XYZ file of C-alpha atoms in Angstrom:
120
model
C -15.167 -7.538 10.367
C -16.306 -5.177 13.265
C -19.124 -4.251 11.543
C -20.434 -7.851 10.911
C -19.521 -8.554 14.675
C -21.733 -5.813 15.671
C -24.598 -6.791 13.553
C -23.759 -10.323 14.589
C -24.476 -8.865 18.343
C -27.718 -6.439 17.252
C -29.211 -9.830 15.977
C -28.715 -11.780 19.007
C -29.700 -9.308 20.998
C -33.038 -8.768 19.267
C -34.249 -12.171 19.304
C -32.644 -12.639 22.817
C -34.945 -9.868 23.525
C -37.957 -11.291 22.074
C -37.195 -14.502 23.444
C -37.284 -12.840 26.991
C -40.232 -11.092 26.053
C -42.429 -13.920 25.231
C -41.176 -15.990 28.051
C -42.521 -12.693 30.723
C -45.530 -12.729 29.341
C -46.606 -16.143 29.479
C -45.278 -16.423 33.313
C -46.872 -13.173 33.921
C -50.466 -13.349 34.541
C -51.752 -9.657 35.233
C -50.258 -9.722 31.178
C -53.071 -11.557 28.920
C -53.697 -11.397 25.077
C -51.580 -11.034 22.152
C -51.776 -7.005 21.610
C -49.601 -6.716 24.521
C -46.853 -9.581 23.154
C -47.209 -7.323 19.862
C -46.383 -4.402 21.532
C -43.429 -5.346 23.150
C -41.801 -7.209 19.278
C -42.459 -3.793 17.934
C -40.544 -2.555 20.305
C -37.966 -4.814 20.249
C -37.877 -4.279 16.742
C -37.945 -0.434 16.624
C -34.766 -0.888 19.222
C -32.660 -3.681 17.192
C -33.467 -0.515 14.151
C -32.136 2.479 16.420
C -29.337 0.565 17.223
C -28.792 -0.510 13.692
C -29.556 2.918 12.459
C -26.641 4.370 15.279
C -24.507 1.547 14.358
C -24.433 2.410 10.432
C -24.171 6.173 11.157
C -20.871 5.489 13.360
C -19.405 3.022 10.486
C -17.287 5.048 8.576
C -16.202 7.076 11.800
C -14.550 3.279 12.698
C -13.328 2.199 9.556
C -11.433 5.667 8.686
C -10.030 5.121 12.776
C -9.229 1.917 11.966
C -7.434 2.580 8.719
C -5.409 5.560 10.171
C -3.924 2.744 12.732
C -3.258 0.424 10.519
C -1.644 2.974 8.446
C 0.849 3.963 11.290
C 1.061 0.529 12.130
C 2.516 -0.180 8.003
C 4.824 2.728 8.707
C 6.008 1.758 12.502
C 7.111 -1.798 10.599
C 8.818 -0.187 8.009
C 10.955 2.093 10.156
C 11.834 -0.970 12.155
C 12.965 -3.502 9.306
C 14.426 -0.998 7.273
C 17.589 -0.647 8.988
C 17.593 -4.589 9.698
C 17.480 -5.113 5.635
C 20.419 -2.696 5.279
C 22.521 -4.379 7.725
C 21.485 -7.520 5.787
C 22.520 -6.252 2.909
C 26.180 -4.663 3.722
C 26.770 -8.450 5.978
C 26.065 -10.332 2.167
C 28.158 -7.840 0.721
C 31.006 -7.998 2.712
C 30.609 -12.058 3.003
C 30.780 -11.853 -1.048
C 33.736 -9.646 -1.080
C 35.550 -11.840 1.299
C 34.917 -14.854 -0.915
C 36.195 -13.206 -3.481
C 39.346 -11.933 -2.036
C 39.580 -15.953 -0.721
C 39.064 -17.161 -4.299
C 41.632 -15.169 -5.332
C 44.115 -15.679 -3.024
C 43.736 -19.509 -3.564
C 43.669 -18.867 -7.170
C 47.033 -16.384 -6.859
C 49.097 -18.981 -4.424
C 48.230 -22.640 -5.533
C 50.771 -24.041 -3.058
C 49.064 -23.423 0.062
C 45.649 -24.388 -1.555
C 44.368 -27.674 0.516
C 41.283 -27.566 -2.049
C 43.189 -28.024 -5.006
C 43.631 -31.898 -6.318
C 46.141 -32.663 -8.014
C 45.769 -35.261 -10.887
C 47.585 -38.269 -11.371
């Protein structure tokens, strides 16, 4: 994604830079002829390529940054919802065990069950 945002920015710059170009040389008028508006595409051109050029070359450099953060990012989560699960997990088990001991004790002393119906 940062990589097509940057290439996304090399290519507006370039014909942003043409663009600009072309528009000084037709409002300039010590500038005539079209070897001159050549001159200045090429290098427009040959500076969209060094940046593309230094933009490639620094590529990998980003994306091993970026997965090293997302990495410890992964890891940071973990360490904080871990704990969070466990208590989850003792709360169900203790809310099962206490609905068990319930059940039983309703099961073990019918009398003072307000659940039970009786049937007529």
């Amino acid at each position: 994604m940062k990589f097509r945002n940057i290439a996304l920015g090399v290519a507006v710059g370039v014909v942003s830079g043409i663009g600009i170009a072309l528009l000084n040389n037709r409002n300039d008028e010590r500038v005539t002829g079209e070897d001159n508006v050549i001159k200045e595409i090429k290098a427009e051109i040959n500076n969209a390529k060094n940046n593309l050029m230094r933009t490639t070359k620094n590529t990998p450099e980003t994306f091993k940054t970026l997965t090293e953060e997302v990495k410890d990012l992964i890891t940071n989560f973990q360490s904080d919802i871990t704990p969070n699960i466990d208590n989850i997990k003792d709360n169900v088990d203790n809310l099962s065990n206490r609905g068990e001991s319930i059940s039983k004790h309703l099961e073990e002393n019918p009398v003072n069950n307000p659940f039970k119906f009786s049937s007529k």
